[in-house]
Amino acid sequence: MGDMLWAPPADVRERSRIGAYLRWLREHRGLDFADYDALWRWSVTDLDAFWRSIWDHFDVLSHTPPTATLTRREMPGARWFPGATLNYAENVLRMPGRGDDEPVVIAQGQTRPPVVLTAAGLREQVRRVAAGLRRLGVRAGDRVAAYAPNIPETYVLMLATASLGAVFSSCAPEFGTRSVTDRWQQIEPSVLVAVDGYRYGDKPVDRRAEVAAIRAALPSLRHTVGIAYLDPAGAPPQGAISWPDLAAATDEPLTFTPVPFDHPLYVLYSSGTTGLPKPIVHGHGGILLEHLKMLALHHDLGPADRFFWFTTTGWMMWNFLASGPAVGATIVLFDGNPGHPDLGVLWRLAAETGTTYLGTSAPFLLACRKAGLVPREIADLSALRGVGSTGAPLPAEGFTWVYENVGDALQLQSLSGGTDVCTGFVGGVPLLAVYAGEIACRALGAKVEARSADGTPVIGHLGELVITEPMPSMPVGFWNDPDGSRYREAYFDVYPGVWRHGDWITVNERGGCVITGRSDATLNRGGVRLGTAEFYSVVEGLDDVVDSVVVHLEDDHGGAGELLLFVVLAEGRELDDDLRRKICRELRTALSPRHVPDEIHQVRAVPRTLSAKKLEVPVKKILTGTPVESAAAQGAMANPDSLSAFAALAQRRAAHDQPASA
């Protein structure tokens, strides 16, 4: 068990939004809960009462009320809030507790000066852009695609699209042409909004050629809108209109098309490393309720808060951040390189904007730790109450680093979830203490369990992460999957009627969780399953190692198999026997003899997805003889060239040569 690093203040129930919710439950529902565990158990048992309480407590704006809360309690196929009509954008733009002149969007980046939108300014921009989309013929159900970064225009476009009942989809402009067309050819957008380029640090990146190629590959497009972002004086692409034309002055009022609860809001995508990216459709109502619950009750955000999550428009955390104003919070958008001019840039931005909740990724926090950064010495972080970490498991030393170097009074919330549910289903909550290396709880309404190999739930032991009750933000379905077969196959094939997420998790006696990596990347040594997360924590904790990837190749005859470790080393460092011995010694001491690799190879780069996740499975496939082009969709990768070293090693192994450095 990790050390306790933070405990809730004695008056947490008086000061937090979840405390106000507990009082509301007592007053309006006659329900009293002694602690978070009791509240969580009720929330995953009486699904009707819990989710209806979220609707009522947050006073969801609807055009017609629901006739029930949940009519089919099954997965897939749960039917939430039938009869209700509402609009996500209307609920976000309500911005409870905020005056017209208060800032609700603060945007900074490396391409242009900062932009601030007030509540009135945001509504006005959405009104104009919605009118512009209407002029282009956009109707409910049409798809609007954004090849644009984390800037106010993208945010305004998403809300304007949603206000019409049209369907939004974004790709970050660092995505290559193939990655984008693999996604958008599936959903056939009628309108494309695209930037001309952007700056990453001090480097200009021109994307005009990519935009032209994307347009040519999408026969469904009726209109293209150009945002002159890199070159403000630049003209829009040929045959396109400019963003100012789209957002021109108009007398049309801001209206919201009422849509059913499960009407498509936006399409997000799986990483697409082993085939076409899966087009995951999320609905207006499910996303709204889930984000109201998480942002207010778990992250404790409200009208006094400034909420900053470092993300691109190609990651679901952008969609999560986008809901901030629905609970009254101001959102902080950043577009650029988080390491330029140094790793202090996000911390300084948090100080400058008065950020109260800063979200980032575990790899970023660990990079700051490795660089010896002390954020509280370079930035005034006194306003910071919360730090969020996701994208990969945060090891205990990452927790300790935050409390020693960022602030000892804040709450660090490590969370995990996915694009599939557009939220975290395990995370933190103001009512519970923070323990090093541990995710504090299973989120309200998320019946997360660890399952052993025979399918029984286990406590205190590693198991497969499953969700055994439906959640409103589970996908409406996959795009163009009329019989639901692709959707069923993705989550419900292993345990019928139960969502299998694909992670290893341990849930302890007090409800805390530790995620130890993807279950498809498990290291199985002599029947003992080892997660990859703790492995990386040890190896990348060494000064000489910049990055690493580990795979286990099974033995067809039931032996221990081979454990292969690949390391990216600091500049100028070569892998020698001394370093090999040091790595093995660290793994043996910190973890166990089973974790000691059979071979260690030096590579130039670890293969990663566009959202920076390590690609263990394609590496394993290549090493077991799968051709590179079949092992991973190159367009879904940040660095497809990185696979060639593994292919070369596979060839050498196949030829029975003595394995040499890759």
XYZ file of C-alpha atoms in Angstrom:
662
model
C 0.000 0.000 0.000
C 1.339 3.442 -0.950
C 1.898 6.289 1.510
C -1.004 8.638 2.159
C -0.035 11.932 0.504
C -3.220 13.983 0.932
C -6.279 13.737 3.160
C -9.601 15.541 2.701
C -10.078 18.547 5.005
C -12.482 18.011 7.917
C -15.058 20.344 6.333
C -14.865 18.771 2.856
C -18.629 18.154 2.768
C -19.304 21.849 3.405
C -16.803 23.054 0.793
C -17.158 20.618 -2.118
C -19.743 20.132 -4.846
C -20.110 16.447 -3.943
C -20.929 17.601 -0.393
C -23.698 19.813 -1.808
C -24.949 16.835 -3.845
C -25.063 14.647 -0.700
C -27.115 17.339 1.078
C -29.408 17.536 -1.951
C -29.926 13.742 -1.865
C -30.858 13.943 1.810
C -33.255 16.826 1.269
C -34.873 15.785 -2.028
C -34.587 11.997 -1.980
C -34.426 11.146 1.728
C -31.116 9.370 1.158
C -28.205 9.538 3.588
C -24.771 8.106 2.855
C -22.091 7.714 5.496
C -19.161 7.712 3.088
C -18.114 7.572 -0.557
C -18.221 3.776 -0.669
C -21.888 3.726 0.358
C -22.704 6.424 -2.207
C -20.844 4.523 -4.955
C -22.612 1.243 -4.137
C -26.002 2.939 -4.388
C -24.989 4.635 -7.673
C -24.152 1.305 -9.359
C -27.087 -0.612 -7.862
C -30.037 1.769 -8.265
C -29.070 3.057 -11.707
C -32.482 4.662 -12.278
C -32.384 6.698 -9.082
C -28.728 7.694 -9.421
C -28.778 8.938 -13.022
C -32.141 10.656 -12.529
C -30.616 12.434 -9.521
C -27.798 13.734 -11.746
C -30.377 15.027 -14.257
C -32.389 16.741 -11.507
C -29.519 17.981 -9.322
C -27.886 19.735 -12.297
C -31.270 20.848 -13.624
C -30.641 19.615 -17.179
C -32.333 21.812 -19.769
C -34.665 19.716 -21.904
C -37.359 20.480 -24.455
C -39.446 17.423 -23.632
C -39.023 15.471 -20.384
C -38.004 11.804 -20.276
C -40.769 9.243 -19.798
C -38.368 6.977 -17.844
C -34.687 6.815 -16.851
C -33.594 3.384 -18.089
C -35.871 1.015 -19.972
C -33.432 -1.740 -20.959
C -30.791 -2.528 -18.361
C -28.544 -4.554 -20.634
C -25.289 -4.191 -22.564
C -25.225 -3.477 -25.380
C -28.674 -1.981 -25.885
C -29.388 -0.006 -22.687
C -31.990 2.685 -23.430
C -31.502 5.870 -21.391
C -34.020 8.682 -20.863
C -36.486 7.715 -23.624
C -38.779 10.524 -24.735
C -36.393 13.272 -23.651
C -35.245 15.881 -26.159
C -32.390 18.240 -25.311
C -29.261 19.800 -26.803
C -25.735 19.439 -25.423
C -24.647 22.894 -26.662
C -27.576 24.604 -24.952
C -26.559 23.054 -21.627
C -22.883 23.991 -22.060
C -23.696 27.571 -23.078
C -25.925 28.053 -20.045
C -22.658 28.509 -18.094
C -24.313 28.496 -14.641
C -23.086 31.139 -12.232
C -21.289 33.176 -14.896
C -21.994 36.761 -15.936
C -21.951 37.891 -19.577
C -18.670 39.790 -19.207
C -16.751 37.062 -17.397
C -14.067 35.147 -19.329
C -15.044 31.536 -20.033
C -12.442 30.586 -22.672
C -8.768 31.561 -22.288
C -6.643 30.406 -25.213
C -2.877 30.562 -25.551
C -0.432 28.984 -27.950
C 2.722 29.357 -29.970
C 1.117 30.507 -33.233
C -0.619 33.756 -32.306
C -1.314 36.103 -29.355
C -3.707 34.961 -26.580
C -7.487 35.034 -27.177
C -10.109 35.457 -24.449
C -13.853 34.885 -24.939
C -16.389 36.102 -22.382
C -19.640 34.219 -21.796
C -21.479 36.667 -24.071
C -18.649 36.529 -26.632
C -18.731 32.726 -26.770
C -22.520 32.679 -27.270
C -22.189 35.333 -29.989
C -19.494 33.360 -31.844
C -21.575 30.167 -31.666
C -24.656 32.079 -32.907
C -22.769 33.406 -35.938
C -21.045 30.143 -36.842
C -24.291 28.166 -36.475
C -25.930 30.638 -38.871
C -22.953 30.235 -41.233
C -23.263 26.445 -41.170
C -26.986 26.777 -41.890
C -26.136 28.937 -44.930
C -23.905 26.090 -46.119
C -26.881 23.759 -45.929
C -25.900 21.910 -42.752
C -28.867 20.102 -41.183
C -29.368 17.753 -38.233
C -27.414 14.537 -38.777
C -24.896 16.030 -41.256
C -21.224 15.657 -40.360
C -18.899 18.640 -39.869
C -15.176 17.840 -39.683
C -12.431 19.984 -38.138
C -8.756 19.607 -39.100
C -7.787 22.155 -36.494
C -5.908 22.482 -33.196
C -7.038 23.308 -29.659
C -8.118 26.891 -30.424
C -11.370 28.839 -29.843
C -12.505 28.369 -33.465
C -12.552 24.570 -33.067
C -14.474 24.865 -29.796
C -16.999 27.309 -31.276
C -17.421 25.043 -34.319
C -18.136 22.003 -32.141
C -20.818 23.873 -30.150
C -22.343 25.430 -33.294
C -22.468 22.016 -34.997
C -24.111 20.480 -31.917
C -26.628 23.350 -31.676
C -27.953 22.309 -35.116
C -28.108 18.605 -34.247
C -25.304 18.003 -36.767
C -22.422 15.663 -35.887
C -18.896 16.926 -35.124
C -15.568 15.153 -35.636
C -12.055 16.528 -35.159
C -8.551 15.445 -36.100
C -5.510 17.302 -34.791
C -3.539 18.915 -37.629
C -0.423 16.904 -36.816
C -2.331 13.839 -38.099
C -1.117 12.841 -41.566
C -3.413 12.608 -44.585
C -3.890 8.846 -44.331
C -4.812 8.994 -40.625
C -7.433 11.629 -41.361
C -8.971 9.998 -44.418
C -9.076 6.601 -42.662
C -11.319 8.294 -40.100
C -13.436 10.627 -42.203
C -14.093 8.457 -45.242
C -16.118 6.340 -42.810
C -18.410 9.199 -41.721
C -18.584 11.208 -44.986
C -18.551 14.820 -43.770
C -20.258 17.501 -45.869
C -18.237 20.406 -44.424
C -14.500 20.560 -43.652
C -13.010 23.346 -41.537
C -9.205 23.352 -41.697
C -6.229 25.446 -40.622
C -3.416 26.329 -43.027
C -0.809 25.196 -40.493
C 0.462 25.916 -36.986
C 3.619 26.502 -34.986
C 5.043 23.770 -32.790
C 7.445 25.567 -30.514
C 9.250 27.944 -32.850
C 8.825 25.697 -35.891
C 6.188 26.622 -38.510
C 4.322 23.575 -39.876
C 2.532 24.200 -43.191
C -0.496 21.885 -43.666
C -1.884 23.266 -46.939
C -0.757 20.217 -48.945
C -2.393 17.876 -46.411
C -5.639 19.879 -46.539
C -5.669 19.612 -50.339
C -5.107 15.843 -50.158
C -7.842 15.416 -47.524
C -10.313 17.397 -49.645
C -9.486 15.273 -52.690
C -10.052 12.052 -50.701
C -13.498 13.063 -49.365
C -16.050 13.089 -52.215
C -18.823 13.796 -49.671
C -17.524 17.358 -49.044
C -19.793 20.171 -50.217
C -17.886 23.035 -48.582
C -14.444 23.805 -47.128
C -13.742 26.619 -44.673
C -10.172 27.831 -44.201
C -8.802 29.211 -40.922
C -5.784 31.472 -41.588
C -3.968 30.420 -38.413
C -0.296 30.064 -39.382
C -0.453 32.960 -41.867
C -3.204 35.400 -40.826
C -2.881 37.233 -44.159
C -3.209 34.024 -46.195
C -6.124 33.341 -48.526
C -8.386 30.291 -47.995
C -7.766 27.235 -50.227
C -9.159 27.442 -53.751
C -12.925 26.993 -53.779
C -13.128 27.432 -49.979
C -14.542 30.240 -47.860
C -12.743 31.902 -44.959
C -13.557 31.567 -41.265
C -14.607 35.273 -41.062
C -17.075 34.569 -43.909
C -18.516 31.615 -41.994
C -18.759 33.701 -38.802
C -20.115 36.836 -40.515
C -22.551 39.168 -38.729
C -26.163 38.010 -38.925
C -29.522 38.724 -37.316
C -30.325 35.039 -36.875
C -30.964 34.234 -33.203
C -29.071 31.512 -31.331
C -31.379 28.507 -31.317
C -30.905 24.892 -30.296
C -32.376 21.972 -32.202
C -33.996 19.582 -29.686
C -32.681 16.062 -30.299
C -33.297 12.684 -28.613
C -31.027 11.752 -25.683
C -28.979 9.359 -27.842
C -28.751 11.591 -30.931
C -25.133 11.638 -32.226
C -23.101 14.557 -30.829
C -19.629 13.672 -32.088
C -17.588 10.791 -33.430
C -14.318 9.849 -31.690
C -11.946 7.159 -32.925
C -9.928 4.266 -31.579
C -6.216 4.518 -32.387
C -6.563 2.362 -35.493
C -3.251 0.580 -35.118
C -4.609 -2.845 -36.074
C -7.098 -1.858 -38.779
C -9.334 1.074 -39.586
C -9.942 3.332 -36.565
C -13.289 2.461 -34.982
C -15.727 5.402 -35.358
C -17.209 5.687 -31.852
C -20.473 7.656 -31.766
C -21.309 9.574 -28.587
C -24.740 11.024 -27.829
C -25.868 14.454 -26.573
C -27.479 13.235 -23.356
C -24.995 10.584 -22.267
C -21.992 12.890 -22.662
C -23.756 15.765 -20.896
C -24.757 13.705 -17.837
C -21.398 11.934 -17.557
C -19.414 15.166 -17.800
C -21.672 17.025 -15.341
C -21.088 14.182 -12.876
C -17.303 13.969 -13.373
C -16.483 17.671 -13.648
C -18.600 18.783 -10.694
C -18.678 15.826 -8.294
C -15.256 14.258 -8.942
C -13.100 17.197 -10.110
C -15.037 19.674 -7.923
C -15.225 22.298 -10.676
C -17.615 25.250 -10.599
C -17.968 28.956 -11.496
C -14.861 29.963 -9.504
C -12.600 27.542 -11.379
C -10.220 27.703 -14.293
C -9.878 24.272 -15.836
C -6.853 23.505 -18.037
C -6.156 20.099 -19.545
C -3.223 19.835 -21.911
C -4.646 18.013 -24.929
C -4.927 18.087 -28.694
C -8.199 17.855 -30.633
C -7.271 14.267 -31.481
C -7.622 13.041 -27.884
C -10.887 12.522 -25.947
C -9.621 14.798 -23.173
C -10.365 17.723 -25.516
C -14.033 16.698 -25.560
C -13.931 16.315 -21.779
C -12.375 19.773 -21.324
C -14.979 21.219 -23.702
C -17.772 20.490 -21.209
C -16.199 22.697 -18.506
C -18.584 25.649 -18.982
C -21.549 23.296 -18.393
C -20.577 23.357 -14.691
C -19.677 27.065 -14.824
C -15.894 26.610 -15.129
C -13.635 28.681 -17.390
C -11.595 26.511 -19.743
C -7.959 27.146 -20.669
C -6.886 26.018 -24.152
C -3.235 25.589 -25.138
C -1.938 24.780 -28.598
C 1.750 24.031 -28.990
C 4.770 22.122 -27.799
C 4.626 21.426 -24.025
C 8.430 21.174 -23.974
C 9.183 24.544 -25.612
C 11.164 26.478 -24.626
C 11.348 24.022 -21.703
C 9.107 21.722 -19.630
C 8.047 24.690 -17.478
C 5.737 26.110 -20.155
C 2.481 24.478 -18.949
C 3.232 25.290 -15.307
C 3.917 28.946 -16.157
C 0.723 29.060 -18.240
C -1.241 27.616 -15.298
C 0.148 30.383 -13.061
C -0.524 33.118 -15.623
C -4.143 32.045 -16.190
C -4.960 31.404 -12.522
C -5.626 27.738 -13.301
C -7.252 25.914 -10.371
C -7.242 22.430 -11.965
C -4.421 21.372 -14.285
C -4.756 18.129 -16.205
C -1.972 16.462 -18.128
C -0.556 13.010 -18.837
C 1.496 10.653 -16.687
C 4.375 10.682 -19.240
C 4.518 14.512 -18.992
C 4.682 14.454 -15.175
C 7.395 11.772 -15.282
C 9.360 13.786 -17.866
C 9.220 16.809 -15.539
C 10.448 14.622 -12.671
C 13.280 13.217 -14.757
C 14.332 16.718 -15.821
C 14.603 17.738 -12.152
C 11.916 20.413 -12.603
C 10.439 22.059 -9.499
C 7.294 23.782 -10.826
C 6.509 25.639 -7.596
C 9.896 27.383 -7.875
C 9.331 28.643 -11.429
C 5.624 29.530 -11.203
C 3.136 30.805 -8.631
C 0.813 27.808 -8.369
C -1.035 29.001 -5.257
C -4.393 28.912 -7.096
C -3.938 25.243 -8.043
C -6.316 22.949 -6.094
C -6.223 19.921 -8.353
C -3.858 18.109 -10.715
C -5.174 15.412 -13.042
C -3.081 12.689 -14.665
C -4.181 10.229 -17.325
C -3.057 8.619 -20.597
C -0.971 5.978 -18.802
C -0.698 4.692 -15.214
C 1.109 7.137 -12.896
C 3.550 5.218 -10.667
C 4.072 6.005 -6.968
C 7.185 8.101 -7.638
C 5.107 10.331 -9.941
C 2.649 10.986 -7.099
C 5.470 11.761 -4.678
C 7.099 14.122 -7.174
C 3.857 16.128 -7.536
C 3.426 16.549 -3.771
C 7.084 17.478 -3.235
C 7.530 19.777 -6.238
C 4.143 21.153 -7.300
C 2.216 21.612 -4.043
C 1.408 19.660 -0.887
C -2.146 20.980 -0.402
C -3.608 20.090 -3.806
C -5.469 16.910 -4.693
C -3.723 14.745 -7.289
C -6.262 12.710 -9.245
C -4.963 9.893 -11.386
C -7.755 8.719 -13.661
C -8.321 6.123 -16.331
C -11.120 5.571 -18.792
C -11.175 5.844 -22.524
C -12.298 7.287 -25.808
C -14.998 4.605 -25.736
C -16.797 6.281 -22.809
C -15.241 9.772 -23.194
C -14.546 9.961 -19.468
C -12.660 8.353 -16.627
C -14.425 5.461 -14.912
C -11.828 5.275 -12.151
C -10.361 8.458 -10.683
C -10.363 10.724 -7.656
C -13.008 12.421 -5.529
C -12.757 15.166 -2.868
C -14.066 12.795 -0.162
C -11.151 10.331 -0.386
C -7.465 10.439 0.516
C -4.692 10.169 -2.070
C -2.282 7.234 -1.763
C 0.932 7.030 -3.787
C 0.533 5.002 -6.972
C -3.189 4.443 -6.452
C -6.307 5.657 -8.252
C -8.599 6.633 -5.373
C -11.943 5.173 -6.457
C -14.330 3.805 -9.002
C -16.380 6.733 -10.309
C -20.039 7.172 -9.412
C -22.289 5.157 -11.718
C -19.337 3.088 -13.038
C -19.556 -0.519 -11.835
C -15.919 -1.397 -12.446
C -14.693 -4.821 -11.327
C -11.552 -6.919 -11.671
C -12.297 -10.385 -13.086
C -10.137 -13.452 -12.720
C -9.500 -15.853 -15.602
C -12.647 -17.844 -14.752
C -14.810 -14.701 -14.811
C -15.360 -14.234 -11.070
C -14.861 -10.784 -9.479
C -11.705 -10.484 -7.345
C -10.562 -7.997 -4.687
C -6.866 -7.478 -3.990
C -5.772 -9.511 -7.013
C -4.952 -8.594 -10.603
C -7.858 -9.089 -12.978
C -9.371 -8.031 -16.265
C -11.090 -4.601 -16.028
C -14.799 -4.980 -16.735
C -17.876 -2.781 -16.327
C -20.892 -4.820 -15.335
C -23.664 -2.204 -15.502
C -24.477 0.194 -18.361
C -23.407 3.870 -18.297
C -25.136 6.642 -20.293
C -21.855 7.678 -21.966
C -21.147 4.262 -23.412
C -21.241 4.698 -27.204
C -24.554 5.088 -28.983
C -22.805 2.669 -31.342
C -20.191 2.674 -34.095
C -20.832 4.685 -37.250
C -22.168 2.597 -40.135
C -22.579 -0.543 -38.014
C -26.312 -1.145 -38.568
C -26.538 -4.519 -36.833
C -24.174 -3.501 -34.008
C -21.789 -6.386 -34.729
C -18.580 -4.294 -34.715
C -19.633 -2.659 -31.452
C -20.441 -6.012 -29.796
C -17.183 -7.526 -30.986
C -15.151 -4.615 -29.571
C -16.387 -4.843 -25.956
C -18.815 -7.719 -25.332
C -17.280 -10.747 -27.068
C -15.320 -12.131 -24.117
C -17.990 -11.776 -21.407
C -21.479 -11.588 -22.947
C -23.427 -8.665 -21.491
C -20.335 -7.287 -19.723
C -18.036 -4.516 -21.004
C -14.423 -5.741 -21.232
C -12.132 -2.749 -21.457
C -8.759 -4.339 -22.172
C -6.791 -3.243 -19.087
C -5.411 -5.132 -16.081
C -6.677 -3.698 -12.802
C -6.382 -4.485 -9.102
C -9.184 -3.181 -6.868
C -8.226 -3.153 -3.183
C -10.346 -3.523 -0.041
C -11.039 0.208 0.267
C -12.009 0.585 -3.416
C -8.682 2.021 -4.603
C -7.444 0.877 -7.997
C -4.123 0.202 -9.683
C -4.013 -0.269 -13.454
C -0.984 -2.199 -14.648
C -1.223 -1.885 -18.418
C -3.153 -3.235 -21.390
C -4.296 -6.830 -21.049
C -3.310 -7.512 -24.669
C 0.278 -6.456 -23.848
C 0.599 -8.640 -20.759
C 3.885 -10.255 -19.880
C 3.083 -13.817 -18.882
C 6.101 -15.465 -17.273
C 5.650 -19.003 -16.084
C 1.939 -18.446 -15.523
C 2.436 -15.186 -13.589
C 0.894 -12.155 -15.321
C 3.007 -9.030 -15.146
C 1.647 -5.620 -16.194
C 3.873 -3.397 -18.315
C 3.333 -0.150 -16.346
C 5.510 -1.058 -13.355
C 8.165 -2.386 -15.724
C 8.418 0.965 -17.536
C 8.437 2.842 -14.252
C 11.648 1.080 -13.190
C 13.458 1.086 -16.547
C 12.639 4.701 -17.422
C 13.580 5.770 -13.911
C 17.227 5.207 -14.921
C 19.026 8.357 -16.061
C 20.402 6.685 -19.182
C 16.996 5.476 -20.460
C 14.743 7.940 -22.263
C 12.010 5.503 -23.370
C 11.356 1.768 -23.534
C 9.027 -0.941 -24.753
C 8.822 -4.522 -23.512
C 7.178 -7.567 -25.101
C 6.787 -11.185 -24.120
C 6.998 -13.856 -26.805
C 5.181 -16.979 -25.665
C 6.691 -20.418 -25.959
C 4.423 -22.738 -27.955
C 5.627 -25.637 -25.802
C 4.535 -24.052 -22.528
C 7.938 -22.788 -21.398
C 8.683 -19.376 -19.913
C 8.951 -17.756 -23.343
C 11.188 -14.781 -24.043
C 11.027 -11.329 -22.493
C 12.534 -8.721 -24.826
C 13.267 -5.164 -23.715
C 13.982 -2.322 -26.136
C 15.433 0.931 -24.825
C 15.930 4.412 -26.236
C 18.996 5.881 -24.560
C 20.033 9.435 -23.740
C 21.953 11.229 -26.473
C 25.462 9.884 -26.953
C 24.830 6.827 -24.748
C 25.364 3.330 -26.166
C 23.987 0.103 -24.710
C 26.881 -1.871 -23.243
C 27.134 -4.834 -20.883
C 27.431 -2.560 -17.836
C 24.150 -0.844 -18.627
C 22.490 -4.175 -19.427
C 23.557 -5.491 -16.015
C 22.349 -2.311 -14.310
C 18.900 -2.566 -15.950
C 18.585 -6.234 -14.990
C 19.692 -5.524 -11.415
C 17.136 -2.709 -11.040
C 14.304 -4.884 -12.367
C 15.259 -7.842 -10.181
C 15.476 -5.659 -7.056
C 12.468 -3.438 -7.640
C 10.137 -6.069 -9.116
C 11.227 -9.714 -9.244
C 13.552 -12.148 -11.019
C 10.679 -12.914 -13.407
C 10.910 -9.344 -14.705
C 14.524 -9.689 -15.851
C 14.549 -9.605 -19.678
C 16.169 -12.337 -21.751
C 17.488 -9.768 -24.205
C 17.899 -5.982 -24.166
C 18.251 -4.057 -27.429
C 18.869 -0.398 -28.168
C 16.472 1.263 -30.635
C 16.192 4.827 -31.898
C 12.504 5.221 -31.030
C 9.571 3.426 -29.395
C 6.590 3.060 -31.761
C 3.705 5.236 -30.587
C 0.172 6.099 -31.667
C -0.768 9.647 -32.631
C -1.973 10.110 -29.043
C 1.469 8.977 -27.760
C 0.497 5.514 -26.483
C 3.165 2.787 -26.755
C 2.490 0.105 -29.343
C 3.492 -3.154 -27.685
C 1.175 -5.411 -29.678
C 2.446 -4.496 -33.190
C 6.039 -4.921 -31.958
C 5.155 -8.381 -30.669
C 3.456 -9.250 -33.974
C 6.477 -8.140 -36.017
C 8.843 -10.162 -33.818
C 6.688 -13.255 -34.335
C 6.776 -12.942 -38.127
C 3.898 -10.635 -39.102
C 4.897 -8.279 -41.957
C 5.209 -4.639 -40.848
C 2.386 -3.467 -43.134
C -0.012 -6.000 -41.559
C 1.144 -5.455 -37.955
C 0.153 -1.791 -37.688
C -1.643 0.845 -39.729
C 1.204 3.272 -40.366
C -1.159 6.239 -40.686
C -2.230 5.732 -37.080
C 1.331 6.096 -35.831
C 3.327 9.132 -34.776
C 6.568 7.492 -35.993
C 5.995 4.587 -38.438
C 9.733 4.474 -39.286
C 10.365 3.160 -35.769
C 9.023 -0.278 -36.794
C 11.899 -1.003 -39.197
C 14.353 -1.834 -36.378
C 11.974 -4.511 -35.078
C 11.465 -5.939 -38.570
C 15.249 -6.164 -39.024
C 15.613 -7.959 -35.696
C 12.792 -10.356 -36.621
C 14.607 -11.234 -39.859
C 17.852 -11.883 -38.011
C 16.074 -14.037 -35.431
C 14.305 -15.979 -38.169
C 17.648 -16.670 -39.810
C 18.850 -18.119 -36.455
C 21.631 -15.562 -36.261
C 22.956 -14.611 -32.862
C 20.650 -11.694 -31.868
C 22.507 -8.402 -32.095
C 21.565 -4.866 -31.170
C 18.538 -3.661 -33.093
